Amino acid sequence: MAMNRIEELFKNKEGNILSIYFTAGFPSLNDTMGIMEAIEEAGADIIEIGIPYSDPVADGPTIQESNTVALNNGMTLKILFSQLAELRGKLKIPVILMGYLNPIVQYGMEEFCKKCEEVGVDGLIVPDLPMKQYLESYKGLFETYNLRNTFLISPQTSPDRIREIDRETDGFIYMVSSASITGAKKDVTPEQIAYFERVGDMGLKNPRLIGFGISDKASFSTAAKHAQGAIIGSAFINVLREAKELKKEINTFIKSIKA
Amino acid sequence: MIKIDENGFYGDFGGAYIPEMLYPNIEELKENYEQIMASESFKTEFDSLLKDYVGRPTPLFHAQRLSEKYGVKIYLKREDLCHTGAHKINNTVGQIILAKRLNKKRIIAETGAGQHGVATATVCALMGMECTVYMGAVDMERQKPNVERMRILGATVVPANSGSKTLKDATNEAMRQWINNPVDTHYIIGSVVGPHPYPEMVARFQSVISAEIKAQLLEKEGRDSPDIVIACVGGGSNAAGAFYHYYNDEKVRLVAVEAAGLGVTSGKSAATTQLGKPGILHGSKTLLMQTEDGQVVEPHSISAGLDYPGIGPVHAHLFASGRGEFLAVEDEDAMIAGIELSRLEGIIPAIESAHALSALNQLKYKASDIIVINLSGRGDKDLETYIKWGNY
C-alpha cells in the first residue's frame, strides 16, 4: 500500500497526538470547511468527521443531538463528499471518516471507498462493522483505495481479541477509555490507568489513541501519558454548539488542550 | 429450509453488527445460551414456570362463530391468556433464568407499547432482580397505564428522549446502557431482532407456541399441522413462535401480517417488507424502512407493538425466500376486526392481534382448510384506543 497521511503522522510524531471529532453538517450544513481549517490552524493532528446517522448506538446525548441537527440541516454523504472535494487540497492534516454501517452500505461500499480516496480521506472508523465481515467482504476494497481501517477496543476486550485486532488494524487502534458510550465525563480512574498500562505493555504494532470521555487538558494529558494521544469529540461538539465565532473559539479550545 | 447458520444468518439476513464494546457480551451469550438451554435443570425450571406462573399451555380454541362467518375452520391460539396478557412473557421467563445462570445482577429492556416492559418487570420481581426499562418519551405519554404497571412491579422506567422517542430509540438507549454496563447486566430484548444470537434465542423461547399448537391440533383434529398459520409481525416474536415448528413443513402456509398504518403508500405505515430494503439496524441485517441515504424512517401504526421500522431477520428471510406470505392490514381494518372478534367470540384482542384477524378478509383459502390464528395478546391495554376510535 502507498504511504498515507495517517502513517506519516505516526512516523513523524511519537506522542501527544490530538484528534478532533466533529459531526458533518453541525452546527450548520456548510460549516465543514471552516471547522476543518480552524482545527488544522490550531495545531490538532487528525480530523475525524462523523457521518450523521439516525441511530448512533455508540454515542451519548451530545453527539446524538449533533447527528439529529446535521440530518435536519440536510447533510448526506453526497453533500459531504462534494464539500470535501472542494477543500481537501487546501489542508495537510489526515482526515478520517467515522460512520455507522447502514448509510455507507446504502451508498455502496465500493463507491464509498472510491470516493473517499478521491476526496482525500485517509482512514475509516465504522464502529458497527464486525471484524469478520470486514475481513471477508471489505478489506480488499479498503486496501485498493488506500484507506486505513481503525478498530476499537474497550476494557472488556480480551487479550486474544486485542492481538487479532492489532493484526487487522492499520493506522491506529482506538482505545475506548472505559465501558461507556461517547461523552461520559468522568475522572480517569485507577482501573482505567491499569487498562491503559496493560494494553501498553502488550507491544502492539499499531499506535493507540484513547477516546470517549477525553474532554480537557487534564484528561488529554493523562491519556497521552499512556498512549500516543487521544481523541476529543463530545467536548468539541459542545464548543461548536455554543460558539458565537466558530474559528476563534475552536482555536481557543484546541490551544487550551495543547497548552 | 429455514435454518440459522453459524454466523447467525438466515439466508442473507441476520448477523451481529455491533460496536466492539458489545462484542464480549454477545460472545458470552452466544457461547453459553445453547448449552444452558439444553441442560435438564434449565428445561425443568423453564417448563415449570411456564406451566405454573405463565399459565401454559394456553388453549387452542375453536372459534365457531368466527369460523361460520368466514366459511372455514378457525382456531385461536390463546396467548392473550398468558400472565401479563400477551406472549411476551414466554421470552422474558426464558431470558431471566438464563441471566441468572450467567450470574448477571441487573436487567435492562426496551419497550414500545409497554407489554415487553411489563413482562420483563414481572419476571424481575419474581426473581428479585433489579430492572430498568427504556421507553420512548412519546410512548410513555401514550401508554401511561403500562408505565405505572412497571413501576408497581418495582422497575425503573427511563424515557428515551433521542430521535423520534419511540421503540426504535428505546432500543438504541438500551443498547447504549448495555455498553455502559457490560459486566453485570443482561439485556432482555423483546423480539426476534438484535444481534445474533438474540433472534434465534427469542424464537426458541417463543417456539413453545407452535409446539403446543402441534399437540393440541393432533388431539382435536387428528393431525398436527394446520393448512395455514396467521400471525401479526412487528419485530415478529409471536409469529416466529407460531411458525417455528412449521418452518420446514412446506404444506403449512405461513402468513405474516404487517401493519399498513394509514395505507402502505400513505407515508404513515409500518409495512416493512413492502416499503423496506436490506439494511442494518440494532445489530442485524434485515429489511428496513429507510431513506435512500440509509437513514431509518419513522414507521406508523395504530398498534404500538407493530410500530417498528424493521423486522426480525428470520422474517426477512421468510419473505425473500417466498416461504412466508406477507399481507398488510390498515389501522381501520384492524380496529373493525378487533370489534368483530369481541362480538362474535367474546374476546377483545390486542390491536396487534387484530391485524392477524383482519387478514382473513384478504386471504385466499379453501373451505376445507384449518386455520390457526395466533391471538398474541389481549385488548385491555388498548381500551383507550378502542374508545377513541369509537366506532362500535
XYZ file of C-alpha atoms in Angstrom:
651
model
C 0.000 0.000 0.000
C 1.084 3.523 -0.686
C 2.022 5.665 2.275
C -0.813 7.757 3.586
C -1.119 10.742 5.871
C -2.066 8.702 8.948
C 1.098 6.625 8.684
C 3.226 9.685 8.021
C 1.839 11.371 11.098
C 2.647 8.481 13.410
C 6.073 8.131 11.824
C 6.925 11.762 12.446
C 5.267 12.307 15.784
C 5.508 9.879 18.662
C 3.187 11.342 21.244
C 0.680 13.974 22.276
C -1.309 13.384 19.116
C -4.618 15.187 19.238
C -7.511 14.026 17.074
C -10.617 16.193 16.949
C -14.052 14.792 16.081
C -16.973 16.768 14.742
C -20.246 15.798 13.087
C -20.559 16.788 9.434
C -23.350 19.325 8.986
C -23.243 20.603 12.546
C -23.956 23.286 13.630
C -24.800 24.351 10.051
C -24.712 22.470 6.779
C -21.837 24.457 5.306
C -19.597 24.752 8.380
C -17.472 21.765 7.340
C -14.721 23.771 5.621
C -14.438 26.448 8.273
C -14.250 23.906 11.071
C -11.610 21.801 9.333
C -9.425 24.807 8.578
C -9.708 26.034 12.131
C -8.802 22.609 13.541
C -5.696 22.418 11.371
C -4.657 26.007 12.076
C -4.998 25.490 15.811
C -2.499 22.653 15.608
C -4.521 19.462 16.048
C -3.090 16.401 14.323
C -6.061 14.466 12.936
C -9.584 15.431 11.903
C -12.275 12.845 12.431
C -15.532 13.669 10.652
C -18.695 11.939 11.790
C -21.214 10.947 9.132
C -24.581 11.741 10.733
C -26.940 8.817 11.315
C -30.457 8.481 12.686
C -29.472 5.718 15.141
C -25.957 6.201 16.558
C -25.921 3.466 19.231
C -22.365 4.027 20.461
C -22.878 7.721 21.063
C -24.038 9.689 24.074
C -26.548 12.556 24.090
C -24.160 15.285 22.840
C -23.167 13.512 19.639
C -26.683 12.087 19.165
C -28.056 15.586 19.200
C -25.438 16.838 16.760
C -26.426 13.969 14.429
C -30.084 14.958 14.608
C -29.276 18.619 13.918
C -26.996 17.679 10.999
C -29.669 15.458 9.437
C -32.265 18.198 9.872
C -29.808 20.536 8.143
C -29.899 18.131 5.198
C -26.412 16.637 5.495
C -25.876 13.492 3.390
C -22.824 11.545 2.284
C -23.163 13.021 -1.201
C -23.056 16.565 0.155
C -20.174 15.739 2.492
C -18.121 14.311 -0.373
C -18.753 17.372 -2.510
C -17.666 19.635 0.368
C -14.529 17.579 0.931
C -13.707 17.563 -2.791
C -13.580 21.358 -2.743
C -11.495 21.836 0.330
C -9.265 18.837 0.767
C -6.450 20.229 -1.397
C -6.093 23.135 0.976
C -5.402 21.030 4.058
C -2.430 18.843 5.007
C -3.882 17.127 8.054
C -5.023 13.451 7.945
C -8.793 13.073 7.651
C -10.779 10.118 8.957
C -14.460 9.443 8.371
C -16.354 7.864 11.239
C -19.760 6.475 10.419
C -22.234 3.698 11.097
C -22.519 0.976 8.524
C -26.018 1.449 7.106
C -25.612 4.815 5.336
C -22.317 3.550 3.890
C -23.816 0.299 2.645
C -26.735 2.175 1.077
C -24.266 4.476 -0.681
C -22.431 1.371 -1.896
C -19.253 0.225 -0.169
C -17.043 0.258 -3.264
C -18.348 3.608 -4.457
C -17.873 4.941 -0.935
C -14.255 3.794 -0.703
C -13.506 5.127 -4.164
C -14.987 8.496 -3.326
C -13.065 8.595 -0.030
C -9.794 8.223 -1.906
C -10.805 10.825 -4.485
C -11.554 13.489 -1.889
C -8.510 12.697 0.224
C -9.897 10.687 3.116
C -7.112 8.705 4.770
C -8.936 6.358 7.078
C -12.230 4.993 8.321
C -13.810 4.116 11.637
C -17.024 2.104 11.298
C -17.969 1.043 14.823
C -20.675 -1.453 13.867
C -18.697 -3.168 11.126
C -17.740 -6.556 12.582
C -14.132 -7.556 12.052
C -15.142 -10.848 10.461
C -17.320 -9.118 7.898
C -14.555 -6.605 7.209
C -12.054 -9.357 6.545
C -14.395 -11.365 4.339
C -16.010 -8.585 2.353
C -14.293 -5.228 2.588
C -10.607 -5.445 3.439
C -9.594 -5.692 -0.200
C -11.609 -2.596 -1.071
C -10.106 -0.568 1.748
C -6.639 -1.521 0.530
C -7.417 -0.781 -3.111
C -8.422 2.739 -2.202
C -5.572 3.279 0.252
C -7.788 3.661 3.319
C -6.615 2.740 6.798
C -9.168 0.988 8.970
C -9.321 1.567 12.695
C -10.945 -0.883 15.090
C -11.988 -0.133 18.640
C -11.041 -1.936 21.829
C -12.561 -1.494 25.291
C -11.577 -2.553 28.826
C -13.578 -5.752 28.281
C -11.757 -6.752 25.098
C -9.793 -9.926 25.765
C -6.018 -10.041 25.142
C -6.538 -12.552 22.308
C -9.054 -10.306 20.653
C -6.744 -7.281 21.063
C -3.979 -9.237 19.289
C -6.383 -10.147 16.497
C -7.484 -6.526 16.163
C -3.873 -5.361 16.160
C -3.146 -7.764 13.298
C -6.030 -6.476 11.204
C -5.822 -2.768 12.048
C -3.644 -0.402 10.128
C -3.205 3.206 11.094
C -4.009 3.136 14.793
C -6.138 1.376 17.406
C -8.941 3.346 19.006
C -8.890 2.618 22.731
C -12.270 3.285 24.268
C -11.313 4.686 27.665
C -13.954 2.953 29.773
C -17.092 0.871 29.436
C -19.132 3.711 28.030
C -20.700 5.483 25.121
C -19.207 8.771 23.936
C -19.300 11.861 26.102
C -19.299 10.195 29.518
C -17.425 12.675 31.624
C -15.589 11.098 34.488
C -12.216 11.448 36.112
C -9.706 8.884 34.951
C -9.800 6.049 37.499
C -7.015 3.714 38.668
C -8.812 0.865 36.847
C -8.599 2.816 33.605
C -4.913 3.525 34.144
C -4.363 -0.189 34.768
C -6.156 -0.971 31.493
C -4.105 1.617 29.580
C -0.918 0.127 31.027
C -1.973 -3.453 30.404
C -2.573 -2.689 26.722
C 0.543 -0.500 26.571
C 2.635 -3.437 27.758
C 1.361 -5.751 25.038
C 3.859 -4.436 22.487
C 1.269 -3.905 19.776
C 2.398 -2.984 16.289
C -0.171 -0.184 15.999
C -0.086 3.113 17.830
C -3.062 3.775 20.117
C -5.284 6.775 20.592
C -7.594 6.963 23.598
C -11.108 8.251 23.139
C -14.516 8.563 24.894
C -14.579 10.823 27.928
C -11.494 12.856 26.968
C -12.646 16.435 27.305
C -9.980 18.845 28.541
C -6.298 19.381 29.119
C -6.168 17.208 32.222
C -7.815 14.149 30.675
C -5.863 14.640 27.445
C -2.558 14.752 29.303
C -3.387 11.627 31.290
C -4.391 9.791 28.113
C -1.289 10.981 26.280
C 0.901 9.524 29.034
C -0.459 6.065 28.320
C -0.860 6.143 24.542
C 0.308 8.112 21.536
C -2.529 10.565 22.004
C -6.254 10.993 22.351
C -9.469 11.857 20.580
C -11.845 14.587 21.694
C -15.411 14.530 20.389
C -18.330 15.467 22.620
C -16.455 18.302 24.374
C -15.617 19.779 20.963
C -19.234 19.451 19.816
C -20.222 21.414 22.927
C -17.810 24.164 21.883
C -19.294 24.241 18.367
C -22.831 24.363 19.683
C -22.183 27.317 21.958
C -19.758 29.191 19.693
C -20.562 32.697 18.511
C -17.389 32.927 16.447
C -16.569 29.393 15.313
C -12.957 29.848 14.209
C -11.885 31.835 17.206
C -13.440 29.515 19.727
C -12.154 26.375 18.010
C -8.707 27.909 18.175
C -9.057 28.779 21.854
C -10.330 25.299 22.745
C -7.646 23.361 20.884
C -4.863 25.614 22.155
C -6.147 25.074 25.700
C -5.774 21.309 25.258
C -2.298 21.526 23.800
C -1.006 24.240 26.113
C -35.055 -24.747 4.503
C -35.249 -22.183 7.299
C -32.123 -22.580 9.319
C -29.692 -20.277 11.034
C -26.016 -20.597 10.101
C -23.028 -20.421 12.426
C -22.675 -16.663 11.903
C -26.283 -16.043 12.794
C -27.642 -15.581 9.283
C -30.955 -16.795 7.910
C -30.118 -16.677 4.210
C -28.910 -13.109 3.640
C -30.297 -11.700 6.874
C -29.078 -11.584 10.461
C -25.521 -11.433 11.778
C -24.128 -9.367 14.631
C -23.340 -5.795 13.586
C -22.342 -4.429 16.947
C -19.781 -1.983 18.277
C -16.698 -3.743 19.630
C -17.698 -2.677 23.163
C -20.572 -5.179 22.990
C -18.529 -7.974 21.447
C -17.655 -9.661 24.768
C -21.318 -9.600 25.882
C -22.582 -11.079 22.661
C -19.836 -13.705 22.635
C -20.628 -14.687 26.219
C -24.263 -15.129 25.302
C -23.524 -16.954 22.064
C -21.134 -19.359 23.721
C -23.438 -20.175 26.611
C -27.074 -19.923 25.659
C -27.409 -23.182 23.736
C -25.669 -25.189 26.376
C -27.691 -23.613 29.174
C -30.959 -24.053 27.294
C -30.139 -27.679 26.585
C -29.469 -28.517 30.235
C -32.078 -30.559 32.080
C -32.182 -28.171 35.030
C -32.910 -25.212 32.760
C -35.681 -27.082 30.965
C -37.230 -28.150 34.241
C -37.226 -24.612 35.634
C -38.454 -23.060 32.373
C -41.250 -25.594 31.853
C -42.389 -25.371 35.433
C -42.582 -21.549 35.342
C -44.400 -21.615 32.001
C -46.931 -24.002 33.498
C -47.489 -22.647 36.986
C -46.633 -18.974 36.575
C -47.484 -18.084 32.980
C -50.435 -20.480 32.824
C -49.379 -22.668 29.910
C -50.393 -24.484 27.869
C -52.658 -21.750 26.541
C -55.859 -23.098 24.966
C -56.309 -23.733 21.269
C -59.871 -22.539 20.902
C -62.190 -23.471 18.052
C -63.834 -20.117 17.266
C -67.134 -21.403 15.906
C -68.957 -18.189 15.125
C -65.865 -16.640 13.526
C -65.451 -19.875 11.532
C -69.059 -19.679 10.336
C -68.630 -16.102 9.247
C -65.553 -16.838 7.128
C -66.653 -20.295 5.946
C -63.511 -22.034 7.175
C -62.444 -23.763 10.371
C -60.574 -21.294 12.579
C -58.684 -21.979 15.776
C -57.357 -19.234 18.008
C -54.140 -19.838 19.922
C -54.931 -18.030 23.138
C -51.643 -16.282 24.009
C -53.849 -13.481 25.325
C -54.475 -15.705 28.345
C -50.822 -15.731 29.395
C -49.942 -13.976 32.647
C -49.488 -10.248 31.847
C -51.744 -10.571 28.825
C -49.509 -11.476 25.919
C -46.978 -13.959 24.587
C -44.092 -11.645 25.578
C -43.646 -13.362 28.935
C -42.587 -16.692 27.348
C -39.370 -14.987 26.307
C -38.777 -12.981 29.486
C -39.137 -16.105 31.649
C -36.544 -17.855 29.493
C -34.110 -14.960 29.475
C -34.326 -14.236 33.197
C -33.383 -17.832 34.009
C -30.548 -17.543 31.500
C -29.410 -14.228 33.039
C -29.280 -15.780 36.492
C -27.197 -18.645 35.211
C -24.825 -16.141 33.623
C -24.549 -14.530 37.102
C -25.996 -11.230 35.950
C -27.254 -8.884 38.639
C -29.255 -6.342 36.653
C -31.727 -6.494 33.801
C -32.352 -3.861 31.168
C -35.001 -3.929 28.448
C -36.596 -1.750 25.798
C -40.308 -1.457 25.314
C -42.677 0.131 22.833
C -46.276 -0.269 23.956
C -45.058 -1.486 27.296
C -46.019 -5.175 27.020
C -42.450 -6.420 26.882
C -41.511 -3.934 29.598
C -44.269 -5.251 31.839
C -43.302 -8.866 31.100
C -39.686 -8.036 31.977
C -40.575 -6.110 35.136
C -42.762 -9.081 36.137
C -40.045 -11.725 35.915
C -37.548 -9.384 37.589
C -39.911 -9.033 40.526
C -40.323 -12.808 40.561
C -36.567 -13.366 40.643
C -35.685 -10.378 42.818
C -33.538 -8.716 40.192
C -33.028 -5.017 39.575
C -34.852 -3.891 36.434
C -34.568 -0.806 34.234
C -36.821 -0.395 31.214
C -36.147 2.152 28.456
C -39.212 3.542 26.783
C -39.626 6.316 24.231
C -40.850 9.520 25.861
C -43.708 9.661 23.343
C -44.711 6.061 24.147
C -44.585 6.776 27.884
C -47.109 9.508 27.315
C -49.485 7.359 25.252
C -49.128 4.142 27.308
C -49.365 5.513 30.840
C -51.068 2.504 32.456
C -48.215 0.208 31.396
C -45.647 2.686 32.726
C -47.384 2.514 36.089
C -47.663 -1.275 35.926
C -43.891 -1.478 35.512
C -43.365 0.918 38.421
C -45.746 -1.030 40.655
C -43.663 -4.110 39.830
C -40.582 -2.270 41.067
C -38.941 -1.413 37.766
C -37.366 1.926 36.909
C -38.739 3.328 33.665
C -36.358 5.658 31.855
C -37.566 7.841 28.984
C -35.655 7.704 25.706
C -35.528 11.285 24.532
C -33.487 10.857 21.366
C -34.741 10.697 17.777
C -38.446 10.043 17.466
C -38.760 8.999 21.142
C -40.431 5.672 20.315
C -39.478 1.951 20.260
C -36.514 2.321 17.917
C -34.989 4.946 20.181
C -35.766 2.968 23.325
C -33.827 0.086 21.750
C -30.892 2.402 20.953
C -30.936 3.609 24.544
C -30.981 0.073 25.965
C -28.009 -0.861 23.766
C -26.139 2.244 24.978
C -26.814 1.329 28.588
C -25.562 -2.178 27.910
C -22.349 -0.660 26.557
C -22.124 1.350 29.790
C -22.718 -1.719 31.999
C -21.214 -4.648 30.154
C -20.297 -6.940 33.020
C -23.156 -7.302 35.489
C -26.104 -6.546 33.200
C -28.198 -8.713 30.886
C -30.227 -7.073 28.137
C -33.584 -8.822 27.583
C -34.533 -7.985 24.004
C -38.264 -8.413 23.480
C -38.476 -9.527 19.883
C -36.668 -11.652 17.295
C -34.445 -8.691 16.464
C -30.989 -7.527 17.520
C -27.584 -9.098 17.031
C -27.127 -12.869 16.820
C -27.910 -14.881 18.963
C -30.956 -12.853 20.068
C -33.271 -13.521 17.099
C -32.836 -17.294 17.341
C -32.805 -17.367 21.126
C -36.040 -15.379 21.417
C -37.643 -17.512 18.694
C -36.734 -20.635 20.626
C -38.301 -19.305 23.827
C -41.428 -18.428 21.839
C -41.446 -21.742 19.960
C -43.486 -23.203 22.795
C -46.451 -21.651 20.944
C -46.153 -23.869 17.872
C -45.074 -26.869 19.952
C -48.385 -26.612 21.794
C -50.365 -25.990 18.607
C -48.997 -29.261 17.221
C -50.017 -31.291 20.234
C -53.403 -29.605 20.632
C -54.299 -29.884 16.964
C -53.373 -33.541 16.948
C -55.780 -34.100 19.788
C -58.600 -32.101 18.197
C -58.146 -32.877 14.522
C -56.022 -35.998 14.403
C -53.281 -34.135 12.548
C -50.562 -31.940 13.969
C -50.391 -29.311 11.278
C -52.993 -26.807 10.096
C -53.183 -25.610 6.492
C -52.498 -22.021 7.440
C -50.938 -20.232 10.422
C -51.568 -16.495 10.688
C -49.707 -14.101 12.981
C -49.043 -10.374 13.125
C -45.484 -9.099 12.733
C -43.823 -6.028 14.184
C -40.379 -7.318 15.078
C -42.057 -10.705 14.831
C -41.660 -12.682 18.055
C -45.186 -14.083 18.275
C -45.066 -15.008 14.583
C -41.672 -16.669 14.998
C -43.092 -18.705 17.882
C -46.226 -19.694 15.978
C -44.269 -20.587 12.810
C -41.219 -22.177 14.412
C -42.126 -25.863 14.246
C -43.708 -25.404 10.815
C -40.819 -23.584 9.101
C -39.783 -26.684 7.238
C -43.224 -28.252 6.807
C -43.926 -26.841 3.342
C -47.582 -27.939 3.430
C -48.289 -25.312 6.059
C -48.815 -21.792 4.733
C -47.183 -19.213 7.000
C -48.979 -15.884 6.808
C -47.311 -12.844 8.389
C -49.433 -9.733 8.767
C -47.787 -6.335 8.926
C -49.319 -3.012 9.904
C -50.137 -0.876 6.881
C -50.974 2.076 9.123
C -52.930 4.636 7.138
C -52.090 2.757 3.930
C -48.907 1.261 2.523
C -48.285 4.246 0.245
C -49.528 6.898 2.683
C -46.152 7.643 4.230
C -47.693 6.560 7.550
C -47.117 2.819 7.562
C -45.109 0.053 9.186
C -45.319 -2.483 6.327
C -41.595 -3.197 6.322
C -41.467 -5.932 3.693
C -43.319 -3.734 1.228
C -41.529 -0.486 1.995
C -38.131 -1.601 3.227
C -34.910 -2.707 1.635
C -31.953 -4.539 3.097
C -30.158 -2.511 5.743
C -28.614 -2.730 9.185
C -30.352 -1.729 12.398
C -29.958 -2.769 16.028
C -27.224 -5.230 15.218
C -28.680 -7.229 12.369
C -29.039 -7.056 8.630
C -32.689 -7.144 7.732
C -35.386 -5.408 5.741
C -35.567 -1.849 6.931
C -37.661 1.224 6.200
C -35.104 3.872 5.307
C -34.371 6.848 3.104
C -32.149 6.448 0.055
C -29.334 7.828 2.232
C -29.758 4.983 4.702
C -31.404 6.969 7.488
C -34.054 4.982 9.318
C -37.613 6.135 8.619
C -40.208 6.507 11.355
C -42.988 3.945 10.994
C -46.624 4.424 11.883
C -49.237 2.011 13.163
C -52.250 2.430 15.417
C -50.811 -0.502 17.296
C -47.665 0.442 19.225
C -46.460 -3.171 19.173
C -46.210 -3.180 15.367
C -44.711 0.302 15.178
C -41.157 -0.714 14.227
C -39.181 0.199 11.074
C -37.509 -3.203 10.760
C -38.471 -6.851 11.029
C -36.710 -9.849 12.549
C -34.118 -11.300 10.159
C -35.884 -14.661 10.077
C -38.978 -12.919 8.715
C -36.924 -11.008 6.149
C -35.720 -14.429 5.022
C -39.225 -15.918 5.002
C -40.220 -13.007 2.780
C -37.217 -13.074 0.448
C -37.310 -16.854 0.043
C -41.066 -16.887 -0.597
C -41.633 -19.329 2.291
C -43.855 -16.797 4.071
C -46.842 -14.899 2.687
C -46.851 -11.262 3.768
C -50.018 -9.191 3.997
C -50.570 -5.663 5.268
C -53.625 -4.507 7.213
C -54.584 -0.865 7.696
C -55.390 0.720 11.064
C -59.104 0.980 10.318
C -59.453 -2.645 9.196
C -57.611 -3.893 12.273
C -59.992 -1.971 14.532
C -63.001 -3.447 12.725
C -61.567 -6.961 13.120
C -60.989 -6.301 16.824
C -64.597 -5.328 17.353
C -65.726 -8.280 15.230
C -63.925 -10.803 17.418
C -65.266 -9.105 20.532
C -68.842 -9.503 19.259
C -68.514 -12.978 17.750
C -66.438 -14.730 20.387
C -66.429 -12.517 23.474
C -62.701 -11.903 23.205
C -61.321 -8.361 22.958
C -57.990 -8.775 21.183
C -54.915 -6.589 21.343
C -54.846 -4.332 18.300
C -51.657 -6.103 17.181
C -53.520 -9.421 17.100
C -56.499 -7.754 15.415
C -54.231 -7.233 12.387
C -53.816 -11.016 12.124
C -57.599 -11.474 12.363
C -58.266 -8.943 9.628
C -56.033 -10.898 7.243
C -58.964 -13.336 6.864
C -60.536 -10.739 4.572
C -57.570 -10.721 2.203
C -56.503 -14.321 2.318
C -57.417 -16.951 -0.267
C -58.273 -20.262 1.371
C -60.370 -23.367 0.799
C -63.496 -24.133 2.846
C -61.864 -27.351 3.974
C -58.795 -25.582 5.359
C -57.893 -25.476 9.008
C -56.536 -22.075 10.036
C -54.735 -21.240 13.271
C -54.565 -17.560 14.194
C -52.118 -16.623 16.901
C -54.029 -14.364 19.245
C -50.863 -12.834 20.667
C -52.381 -10.527 23.268
C -55.499 -9.220 24.908
C -57.065 -5.831 24.355
C -57.150 -4.447 27.895
C -54.106 -2.271 27.237
C -55.816 -0.914 24.105
C -59.123 0.133 25.640
C -58.272 3.791 25.281
C -57.531 3.331 21.570
C -60.773 1.403 21.078
C -62.699 4.122 22.924
C -61.053 6.899 20.946
C -61.811 5.108 17.695
C -65.342 4.814 18.974
C -66.927 3.023 16.060
C -68.658 0.206 17.932
